[in-house]
PDB file of C-alpha atoms and ligand atoms in Angstrom:
ATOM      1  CA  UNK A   1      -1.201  58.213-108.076  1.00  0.00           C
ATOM      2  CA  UNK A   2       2.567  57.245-108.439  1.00  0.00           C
ATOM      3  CA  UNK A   3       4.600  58.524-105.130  1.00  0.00           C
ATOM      4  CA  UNK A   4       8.010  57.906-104.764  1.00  0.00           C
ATOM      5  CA  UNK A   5       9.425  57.718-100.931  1.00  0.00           C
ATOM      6  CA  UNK A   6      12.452  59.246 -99.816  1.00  0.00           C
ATOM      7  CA  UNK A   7      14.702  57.089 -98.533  1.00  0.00           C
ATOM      8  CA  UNK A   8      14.728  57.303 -95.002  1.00  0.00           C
ATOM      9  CA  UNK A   9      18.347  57.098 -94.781  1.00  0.00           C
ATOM     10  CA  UNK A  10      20.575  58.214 -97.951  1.00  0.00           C
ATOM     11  CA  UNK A  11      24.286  57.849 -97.586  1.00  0.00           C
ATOM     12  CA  UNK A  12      26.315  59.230-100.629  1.00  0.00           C
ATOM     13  CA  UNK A  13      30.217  58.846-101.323  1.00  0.00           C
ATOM     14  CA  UNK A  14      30.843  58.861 -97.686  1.00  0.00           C
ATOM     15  CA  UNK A  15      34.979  58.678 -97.136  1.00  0.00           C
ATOM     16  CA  UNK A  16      36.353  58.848 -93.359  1.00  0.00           C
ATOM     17  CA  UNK A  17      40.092  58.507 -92.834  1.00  0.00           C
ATOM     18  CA  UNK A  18      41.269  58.561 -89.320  1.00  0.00           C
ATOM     19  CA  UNK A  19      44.600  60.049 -88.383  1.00  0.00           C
ATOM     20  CA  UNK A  20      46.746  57.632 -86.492  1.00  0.00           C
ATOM     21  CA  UNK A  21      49.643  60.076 -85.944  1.00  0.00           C
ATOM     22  CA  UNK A  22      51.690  60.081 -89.136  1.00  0.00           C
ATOM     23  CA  UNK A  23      49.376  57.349 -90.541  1.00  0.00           C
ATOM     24  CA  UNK A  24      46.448  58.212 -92.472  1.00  0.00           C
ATOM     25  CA  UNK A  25      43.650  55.218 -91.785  1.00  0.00           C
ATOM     26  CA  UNK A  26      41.329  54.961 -94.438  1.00  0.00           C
ATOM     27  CA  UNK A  27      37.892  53.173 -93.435  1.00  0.00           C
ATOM     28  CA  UNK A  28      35.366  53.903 -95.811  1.00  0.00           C
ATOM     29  CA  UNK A  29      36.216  54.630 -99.215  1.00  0.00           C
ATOM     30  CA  UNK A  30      32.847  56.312-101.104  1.00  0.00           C
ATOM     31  CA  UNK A  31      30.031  54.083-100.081  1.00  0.00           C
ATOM     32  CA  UNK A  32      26.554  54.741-100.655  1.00  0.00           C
ATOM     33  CA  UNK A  33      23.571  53.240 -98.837  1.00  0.00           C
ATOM     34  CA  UNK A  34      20.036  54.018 -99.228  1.00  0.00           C
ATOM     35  CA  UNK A  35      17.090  52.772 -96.776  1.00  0.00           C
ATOM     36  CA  UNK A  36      13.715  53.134 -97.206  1.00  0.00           C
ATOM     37  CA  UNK A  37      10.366  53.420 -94.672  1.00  0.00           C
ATOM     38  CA  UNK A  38       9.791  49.391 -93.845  1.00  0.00           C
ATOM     39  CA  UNK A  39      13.109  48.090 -95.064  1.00  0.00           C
ATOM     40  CA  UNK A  40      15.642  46.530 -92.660  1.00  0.00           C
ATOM     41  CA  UNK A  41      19.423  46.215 -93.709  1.00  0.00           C
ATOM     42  CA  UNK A  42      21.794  44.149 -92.471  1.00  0.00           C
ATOM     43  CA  UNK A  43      26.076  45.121 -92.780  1.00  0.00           C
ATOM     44  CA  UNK A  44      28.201  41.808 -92.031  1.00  0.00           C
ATOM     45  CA  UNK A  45      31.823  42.385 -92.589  1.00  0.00           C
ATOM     46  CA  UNK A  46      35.602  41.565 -90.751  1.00  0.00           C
ATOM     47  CA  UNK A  47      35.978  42.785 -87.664  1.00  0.00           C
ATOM     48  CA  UNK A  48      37.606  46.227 -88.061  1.00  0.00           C
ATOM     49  CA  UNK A  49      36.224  46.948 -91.570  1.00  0.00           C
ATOM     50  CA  UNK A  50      34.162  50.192 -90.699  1.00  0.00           C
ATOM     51  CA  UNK A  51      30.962  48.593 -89.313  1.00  0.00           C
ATOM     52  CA  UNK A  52      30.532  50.826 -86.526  1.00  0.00           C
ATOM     53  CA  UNK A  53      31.912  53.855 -88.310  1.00  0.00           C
ATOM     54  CA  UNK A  54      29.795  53.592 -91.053  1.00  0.00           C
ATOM     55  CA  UNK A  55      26.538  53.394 -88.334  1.00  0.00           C
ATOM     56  CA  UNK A  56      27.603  56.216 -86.279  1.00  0.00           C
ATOM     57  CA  UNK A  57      28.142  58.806 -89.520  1.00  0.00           C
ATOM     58  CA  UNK A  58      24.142  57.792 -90.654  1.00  0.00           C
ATOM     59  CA  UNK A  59      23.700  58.673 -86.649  1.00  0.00           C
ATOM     60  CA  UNK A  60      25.091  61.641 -87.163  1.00  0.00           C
ATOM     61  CA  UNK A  61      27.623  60.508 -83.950  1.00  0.00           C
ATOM     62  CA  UNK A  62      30.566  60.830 -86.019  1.00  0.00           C
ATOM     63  CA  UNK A  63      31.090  63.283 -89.192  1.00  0.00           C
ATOM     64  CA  UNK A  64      32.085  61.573 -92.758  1.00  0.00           C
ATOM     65  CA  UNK A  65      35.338  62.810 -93.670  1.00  0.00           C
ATOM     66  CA  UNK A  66      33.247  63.913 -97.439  1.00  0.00           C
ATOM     67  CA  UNK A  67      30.032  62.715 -98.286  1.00  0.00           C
ATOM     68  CA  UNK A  68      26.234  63.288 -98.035  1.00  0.00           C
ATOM     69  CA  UNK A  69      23.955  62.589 -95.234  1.00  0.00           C
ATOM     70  CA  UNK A  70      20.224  62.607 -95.599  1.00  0.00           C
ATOM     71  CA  UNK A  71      17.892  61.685 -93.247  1.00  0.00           C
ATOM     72  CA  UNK A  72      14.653  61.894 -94.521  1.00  0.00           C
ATOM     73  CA  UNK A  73      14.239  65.051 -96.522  1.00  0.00           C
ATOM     74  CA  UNK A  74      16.709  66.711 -94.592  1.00  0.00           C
ATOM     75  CA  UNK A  75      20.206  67.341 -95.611  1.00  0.00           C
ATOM     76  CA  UNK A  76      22.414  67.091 -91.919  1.00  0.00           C
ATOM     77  CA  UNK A  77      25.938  66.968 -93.747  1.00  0.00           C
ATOM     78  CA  UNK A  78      26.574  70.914 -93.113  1.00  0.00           C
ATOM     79  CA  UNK A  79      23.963  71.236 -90.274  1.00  0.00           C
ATOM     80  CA  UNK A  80      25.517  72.864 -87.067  1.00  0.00           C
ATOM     81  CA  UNK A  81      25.742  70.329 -83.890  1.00  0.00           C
ATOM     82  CA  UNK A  82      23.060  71.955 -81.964  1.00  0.00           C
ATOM     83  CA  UNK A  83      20.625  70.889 -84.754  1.00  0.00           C
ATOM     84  CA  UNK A  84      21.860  68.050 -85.435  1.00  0.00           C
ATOM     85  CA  UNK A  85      21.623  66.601 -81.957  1.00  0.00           C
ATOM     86  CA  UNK A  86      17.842  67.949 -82.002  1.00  0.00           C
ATOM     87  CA  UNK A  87      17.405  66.093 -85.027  1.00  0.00           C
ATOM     88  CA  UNK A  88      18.700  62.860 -83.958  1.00  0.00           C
ATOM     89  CA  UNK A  89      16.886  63.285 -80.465  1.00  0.00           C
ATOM     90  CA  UNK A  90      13.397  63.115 -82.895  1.00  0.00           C
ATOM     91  CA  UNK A  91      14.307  61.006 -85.662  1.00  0.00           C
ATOM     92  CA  UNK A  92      17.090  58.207 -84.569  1.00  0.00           C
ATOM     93  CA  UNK A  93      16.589  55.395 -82.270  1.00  0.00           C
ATOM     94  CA  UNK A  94      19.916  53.611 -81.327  1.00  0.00           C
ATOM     95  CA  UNK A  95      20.363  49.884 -79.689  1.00  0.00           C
ATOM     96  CA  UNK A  96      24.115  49.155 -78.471  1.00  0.00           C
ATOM     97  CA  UNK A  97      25.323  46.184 -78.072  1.00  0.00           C
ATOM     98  CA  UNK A  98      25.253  46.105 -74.637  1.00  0.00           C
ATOM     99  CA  UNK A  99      22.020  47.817 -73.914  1.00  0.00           C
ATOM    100  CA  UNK A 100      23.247  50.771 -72.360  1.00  0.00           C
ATOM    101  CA  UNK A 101      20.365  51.690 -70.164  1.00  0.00           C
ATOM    102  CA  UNK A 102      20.834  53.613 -67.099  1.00  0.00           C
ATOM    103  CA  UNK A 103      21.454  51.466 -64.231  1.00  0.00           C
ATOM    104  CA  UNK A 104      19.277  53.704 -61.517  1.00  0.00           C
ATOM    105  CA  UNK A 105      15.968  54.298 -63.776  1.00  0.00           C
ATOM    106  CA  UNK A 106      13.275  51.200 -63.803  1.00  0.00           C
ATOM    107  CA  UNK A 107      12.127  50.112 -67.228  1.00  0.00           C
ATOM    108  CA  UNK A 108       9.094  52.297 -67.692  1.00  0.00           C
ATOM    109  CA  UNK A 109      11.264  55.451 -66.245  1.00  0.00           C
ATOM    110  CA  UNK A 110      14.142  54.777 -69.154  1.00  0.00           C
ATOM    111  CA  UNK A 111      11.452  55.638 -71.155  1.00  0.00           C
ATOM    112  CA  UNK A 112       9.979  58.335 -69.847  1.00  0.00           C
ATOM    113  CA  UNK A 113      13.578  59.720 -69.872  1.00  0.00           C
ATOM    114  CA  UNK A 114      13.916  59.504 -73.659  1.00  0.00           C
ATOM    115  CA  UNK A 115      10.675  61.130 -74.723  1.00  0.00           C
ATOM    116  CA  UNK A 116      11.728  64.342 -71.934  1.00  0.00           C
ATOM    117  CA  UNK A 117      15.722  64.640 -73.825  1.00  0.00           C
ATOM    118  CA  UNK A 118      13.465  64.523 -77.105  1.00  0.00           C
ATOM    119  CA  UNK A 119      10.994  67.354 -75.504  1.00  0.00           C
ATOM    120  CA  UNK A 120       8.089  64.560 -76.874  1.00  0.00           C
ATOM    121  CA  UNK A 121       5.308  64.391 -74.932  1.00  0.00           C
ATOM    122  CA  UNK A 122       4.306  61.228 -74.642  1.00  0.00           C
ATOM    123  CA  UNK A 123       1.507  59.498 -72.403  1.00  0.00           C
ATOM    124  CA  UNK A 124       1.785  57.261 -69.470  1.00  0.00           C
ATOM    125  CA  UNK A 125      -0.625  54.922 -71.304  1.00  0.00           C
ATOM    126  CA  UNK A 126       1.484  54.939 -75.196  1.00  0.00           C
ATOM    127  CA  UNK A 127       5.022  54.026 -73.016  1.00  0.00           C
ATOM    128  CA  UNK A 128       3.025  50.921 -71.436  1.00  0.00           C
ATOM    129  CA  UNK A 129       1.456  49.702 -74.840  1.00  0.00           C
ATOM    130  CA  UNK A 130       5.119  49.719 -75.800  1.00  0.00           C
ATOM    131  CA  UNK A 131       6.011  47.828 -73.267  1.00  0.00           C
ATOM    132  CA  UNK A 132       3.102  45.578 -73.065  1.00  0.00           C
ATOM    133  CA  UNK A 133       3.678  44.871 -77.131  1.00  0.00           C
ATOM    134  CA  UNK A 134       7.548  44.198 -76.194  1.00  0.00           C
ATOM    135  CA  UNK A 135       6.550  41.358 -73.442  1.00  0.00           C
ATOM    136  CA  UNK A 136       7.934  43.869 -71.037  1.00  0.00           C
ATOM    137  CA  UNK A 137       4.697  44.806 -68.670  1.00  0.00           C
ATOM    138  CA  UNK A 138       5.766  42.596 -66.243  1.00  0.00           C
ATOM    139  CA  UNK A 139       8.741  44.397 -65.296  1.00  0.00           C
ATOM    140  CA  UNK A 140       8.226  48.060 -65.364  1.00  0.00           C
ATOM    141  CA  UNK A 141       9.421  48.848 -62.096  1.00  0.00           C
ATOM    142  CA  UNK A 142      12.132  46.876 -62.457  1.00  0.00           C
ATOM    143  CA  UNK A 143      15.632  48.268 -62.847  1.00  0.00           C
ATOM    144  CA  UNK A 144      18.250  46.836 -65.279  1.00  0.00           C
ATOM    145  CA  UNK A 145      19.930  45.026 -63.201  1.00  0.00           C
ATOM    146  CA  UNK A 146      16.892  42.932 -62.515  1.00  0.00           C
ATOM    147  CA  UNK A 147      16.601  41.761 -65.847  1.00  0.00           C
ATOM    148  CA  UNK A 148      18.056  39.304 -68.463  1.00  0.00           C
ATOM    149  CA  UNK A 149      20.214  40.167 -70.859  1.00  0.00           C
ATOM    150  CA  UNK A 150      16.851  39.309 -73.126  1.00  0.00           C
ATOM    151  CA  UNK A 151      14.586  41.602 -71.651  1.00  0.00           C
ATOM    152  CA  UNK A 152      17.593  44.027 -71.265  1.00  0.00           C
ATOM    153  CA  UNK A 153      17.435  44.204 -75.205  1.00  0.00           C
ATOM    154  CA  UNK A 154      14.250  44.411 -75.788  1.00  0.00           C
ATOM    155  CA  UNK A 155      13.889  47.466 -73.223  1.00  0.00           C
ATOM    156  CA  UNK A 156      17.215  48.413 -75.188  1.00  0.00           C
ATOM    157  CA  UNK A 157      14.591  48.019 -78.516  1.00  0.00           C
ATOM    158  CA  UNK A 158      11.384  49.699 -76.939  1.00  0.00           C
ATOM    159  CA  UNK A 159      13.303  52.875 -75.987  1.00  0.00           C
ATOM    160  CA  UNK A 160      14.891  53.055 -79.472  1.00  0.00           C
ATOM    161  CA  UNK A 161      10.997  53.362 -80.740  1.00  0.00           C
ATOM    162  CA  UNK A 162       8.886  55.653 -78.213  1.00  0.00           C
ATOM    163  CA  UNK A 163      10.059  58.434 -79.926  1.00  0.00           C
ATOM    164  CA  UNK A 164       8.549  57.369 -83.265  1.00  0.00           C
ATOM    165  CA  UNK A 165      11.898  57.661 -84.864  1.00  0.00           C
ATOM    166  CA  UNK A 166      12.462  57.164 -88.834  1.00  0.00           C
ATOM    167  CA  UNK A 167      15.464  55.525 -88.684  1.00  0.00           C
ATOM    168  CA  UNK A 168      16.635  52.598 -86.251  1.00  0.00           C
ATOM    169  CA  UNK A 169      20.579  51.801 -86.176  1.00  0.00           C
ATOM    170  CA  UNK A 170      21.596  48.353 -83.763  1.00  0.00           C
ATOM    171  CA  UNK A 171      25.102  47.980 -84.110  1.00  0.00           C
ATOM    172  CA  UNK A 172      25.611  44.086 -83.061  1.00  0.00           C
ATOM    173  CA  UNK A 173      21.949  44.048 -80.870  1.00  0.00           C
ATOM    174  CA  UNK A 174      22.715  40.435 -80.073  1.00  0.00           C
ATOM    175  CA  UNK A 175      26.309  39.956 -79.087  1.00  0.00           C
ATOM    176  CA  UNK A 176      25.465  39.369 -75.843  1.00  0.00           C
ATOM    177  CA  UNK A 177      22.354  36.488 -76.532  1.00  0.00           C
ATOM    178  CA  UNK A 178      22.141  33.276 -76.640  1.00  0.00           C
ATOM    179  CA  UNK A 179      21.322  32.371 -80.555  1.00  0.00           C
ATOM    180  CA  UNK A 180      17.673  31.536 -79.357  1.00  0.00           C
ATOM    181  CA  UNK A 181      17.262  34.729 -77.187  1.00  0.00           C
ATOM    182  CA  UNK A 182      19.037  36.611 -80.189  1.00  0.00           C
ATOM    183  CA  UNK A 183      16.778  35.908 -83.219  1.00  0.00           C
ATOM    184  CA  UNK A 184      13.983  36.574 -80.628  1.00  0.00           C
ATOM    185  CA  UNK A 185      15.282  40.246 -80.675  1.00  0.00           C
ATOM    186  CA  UNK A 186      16.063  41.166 -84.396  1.00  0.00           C
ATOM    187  CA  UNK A 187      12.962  39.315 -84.800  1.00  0.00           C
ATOM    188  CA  UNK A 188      10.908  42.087 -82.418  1.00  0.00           C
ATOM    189  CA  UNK A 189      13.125  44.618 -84.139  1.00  0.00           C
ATOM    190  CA  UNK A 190      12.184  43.019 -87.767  1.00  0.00           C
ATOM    191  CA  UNK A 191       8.168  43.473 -86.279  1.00  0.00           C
ATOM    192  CA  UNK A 192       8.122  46.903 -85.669  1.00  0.00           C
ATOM    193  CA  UNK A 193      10.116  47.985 -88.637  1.00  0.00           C
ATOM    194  CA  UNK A 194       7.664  46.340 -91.176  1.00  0.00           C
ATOM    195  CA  UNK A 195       4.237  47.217 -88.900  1.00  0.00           C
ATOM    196  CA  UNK A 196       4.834  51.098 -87.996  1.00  0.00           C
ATOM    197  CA  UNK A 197       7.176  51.216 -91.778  1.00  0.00           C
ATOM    198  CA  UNK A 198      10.738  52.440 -89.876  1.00  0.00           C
ATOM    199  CA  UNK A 199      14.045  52.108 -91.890  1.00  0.00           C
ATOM    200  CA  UNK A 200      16.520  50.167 -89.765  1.00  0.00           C
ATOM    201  CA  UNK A 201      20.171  49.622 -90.280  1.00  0.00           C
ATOM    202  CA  UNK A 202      21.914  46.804 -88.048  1.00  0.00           C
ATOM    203  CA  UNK A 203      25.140  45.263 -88.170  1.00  0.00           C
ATOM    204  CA  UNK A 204      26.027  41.921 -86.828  1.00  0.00           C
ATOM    205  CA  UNK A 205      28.154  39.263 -86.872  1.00  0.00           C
ATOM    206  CA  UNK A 206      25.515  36.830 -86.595  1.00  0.00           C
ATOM    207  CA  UNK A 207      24.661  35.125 -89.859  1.00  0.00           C
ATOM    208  CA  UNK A 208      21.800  33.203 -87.876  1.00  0.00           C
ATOM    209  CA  UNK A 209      19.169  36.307 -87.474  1.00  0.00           C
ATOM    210  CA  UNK A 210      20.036  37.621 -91.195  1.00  0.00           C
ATOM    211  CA  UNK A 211      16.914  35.545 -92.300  1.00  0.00           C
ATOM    212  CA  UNK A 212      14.757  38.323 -90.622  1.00  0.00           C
ATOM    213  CA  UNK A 213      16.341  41.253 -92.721  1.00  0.00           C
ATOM    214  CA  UNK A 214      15.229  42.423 -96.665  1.00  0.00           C
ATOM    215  CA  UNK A 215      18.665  43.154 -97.547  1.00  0.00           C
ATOM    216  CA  UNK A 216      22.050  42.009 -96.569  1.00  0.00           C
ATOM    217  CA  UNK A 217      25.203  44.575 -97.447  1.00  0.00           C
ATOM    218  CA  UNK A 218      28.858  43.120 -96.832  1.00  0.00           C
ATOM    219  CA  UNK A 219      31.517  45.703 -95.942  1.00  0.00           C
ATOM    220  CA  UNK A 220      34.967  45.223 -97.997  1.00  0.00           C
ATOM    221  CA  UNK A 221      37.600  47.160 -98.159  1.00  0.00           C
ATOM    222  CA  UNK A 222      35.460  50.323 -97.417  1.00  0.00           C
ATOM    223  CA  UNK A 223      32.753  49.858 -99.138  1.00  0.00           C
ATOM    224  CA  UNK A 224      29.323  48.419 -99.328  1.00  0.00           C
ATOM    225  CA  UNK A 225      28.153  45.381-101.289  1.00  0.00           C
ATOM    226  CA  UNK A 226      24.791  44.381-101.689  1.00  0.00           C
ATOM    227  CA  UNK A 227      24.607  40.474-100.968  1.00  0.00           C
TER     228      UNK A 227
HETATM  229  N1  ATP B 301      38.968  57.047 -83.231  1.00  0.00           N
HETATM  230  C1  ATP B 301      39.702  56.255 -84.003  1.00  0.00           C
HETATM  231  N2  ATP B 301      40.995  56.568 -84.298  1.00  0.00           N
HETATM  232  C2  ATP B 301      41.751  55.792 -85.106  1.00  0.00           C
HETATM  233  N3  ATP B 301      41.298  54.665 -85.685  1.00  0.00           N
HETATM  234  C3  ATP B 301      40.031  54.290 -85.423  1.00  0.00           C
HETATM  235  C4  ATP B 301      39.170  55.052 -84.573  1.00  0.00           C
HETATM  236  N4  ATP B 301      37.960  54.438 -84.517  1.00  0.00           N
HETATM  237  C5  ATP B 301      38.064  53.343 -85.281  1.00  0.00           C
HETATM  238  N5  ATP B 301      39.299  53.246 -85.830  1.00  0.00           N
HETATM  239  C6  ATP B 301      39.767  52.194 -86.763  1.00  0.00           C
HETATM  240  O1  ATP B 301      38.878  52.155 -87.871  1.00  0.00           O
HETATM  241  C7  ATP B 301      38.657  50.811 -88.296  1.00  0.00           C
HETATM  242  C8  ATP B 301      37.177  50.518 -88.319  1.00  0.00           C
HETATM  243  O2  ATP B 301      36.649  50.502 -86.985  1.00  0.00           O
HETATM  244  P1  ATP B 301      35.135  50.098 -86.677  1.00  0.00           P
HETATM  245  O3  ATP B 301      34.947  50.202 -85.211  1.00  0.00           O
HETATM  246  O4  ATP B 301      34.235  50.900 -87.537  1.00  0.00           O
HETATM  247  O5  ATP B 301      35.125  48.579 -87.161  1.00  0.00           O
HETATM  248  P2  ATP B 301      33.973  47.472 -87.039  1.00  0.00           P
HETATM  249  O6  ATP B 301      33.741  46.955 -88.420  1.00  0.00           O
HETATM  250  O7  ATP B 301      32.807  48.017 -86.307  1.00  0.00           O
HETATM  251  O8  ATP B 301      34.688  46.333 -86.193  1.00  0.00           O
HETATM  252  P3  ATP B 301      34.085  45.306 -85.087  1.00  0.00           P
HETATM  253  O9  ATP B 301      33.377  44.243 -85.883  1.00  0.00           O
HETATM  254  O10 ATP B 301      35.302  44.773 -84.411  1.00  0.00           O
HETATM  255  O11 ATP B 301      33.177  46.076 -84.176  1.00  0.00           O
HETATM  256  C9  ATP B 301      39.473  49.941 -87.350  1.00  0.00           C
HETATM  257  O12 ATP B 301      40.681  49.632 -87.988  1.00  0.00           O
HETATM  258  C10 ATP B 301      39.701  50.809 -86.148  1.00  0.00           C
HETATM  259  O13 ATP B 301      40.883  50.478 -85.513  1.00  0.00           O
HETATM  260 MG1   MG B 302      31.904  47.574 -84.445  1.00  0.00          MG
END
């Protein structure tokens, strides 16, 4: 039996322009990406080229200016907000470059927090496999603070999954590593993306980690090219 996947992630002629008071800046000029279950993409490109732009439209953070966004086999482009955030709640996992956990929660309670906004109920005993699998069972009751920028990111990476999500974005996971401590992250991310078959999108300006990715896209003036 032949089945043919749908991409996880689908992009199509996405524009966005932002207006910069009587200047119109154009970012992305009709790019198209597609990412399938168990593929991880890498974007490299200039700083200022439309990296994080493009990453926050296939969020759904930030609307295309025209364009297509699927997620799965569901069409968001023309969804209203209050779906939309639902959506990405169940189906997106984000890691920032900088972590972004919440100072006052301990590791296992950022967790906990994520599967509650995503009304997923999730056991006591899946959030400390995650953990455990992540190297992390050593510091549940730790708070962020209390950590290393290392561990910080891979807390970052274990929230991004408990809510079995489809789609992973990491816009520049690493920026804050050492190269060593770096790879050791996209190469966690790289692990769960291929084992549990998630579509992951992360951009970076590190060429070192791109060894751990299936595909490599460069961003140039607004649009994609496979590399
Ligand atoms: N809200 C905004 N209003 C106006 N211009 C914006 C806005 N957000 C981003 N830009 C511009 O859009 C362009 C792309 O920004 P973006 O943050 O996507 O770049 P990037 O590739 O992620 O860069 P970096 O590698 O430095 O993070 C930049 O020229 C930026 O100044
Ligand atoms: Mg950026």
């Amino acid at each position: 039996m032949v089945t043919t996947l749908k991409p996880s992630l689908a992009l199509t002629d996405i524009t966005k322009y932002y207006q910069d008071g009587p200047n119109r800046i154009e970012v992305l000029k009709s790019t198209s990406l597609a990412v399938g279950p168990g593929e991880f993409a890498a974007i490299i490109g200039p700083s200022g080229a439309g990296k994080s732009t493009l990453l926050s439209i296939a969020g759904t953070l930030l609307s295309p200016s025209s364009g297509k966004i699927e997620l799965a086999d569901t069409d968001v482009t023309t969804m209203p907000a209050k779906d939309r955030t639902k959506l990405r709640l169940q189906k997106v996992g984000f890691i920032f470059q900088n972590s972004e956990l919440i100072p006052y929660l301990t590791v296992k309670d950022q967790l906990k927090y994520v599967t509650k906004l995503a009304k997923r109920p999730t056991s006591e005993a899946e959030i400390l496999a995650l953990l455990n699998h992540l190297g992390l069972s050593h510091r549940l009751k730790n708070f962020p603070n209390q950590l290393s920028g290392g561990e910080r990111q891979r807390v970052a990476i274990a929230r991004a999954f408990i809510n079995n999500p489809d789609l992973i974005l990491a816009d520049e996971p690493t920026a804050s590593l050492d190269s060593k401590r770096g790879h050791e992250v996209v190469a966690m991310i790289a692990q769960e993306v291929h084992e549990v078959q998630k579509a992951a999108v992360m951009v970076t300006h590190d060429e070192r980690v791109l060894d751990l990715v299936d595909q490599v896209y460069r961003i140039e003036d607004g649009q994609l090219k496979k590399i």
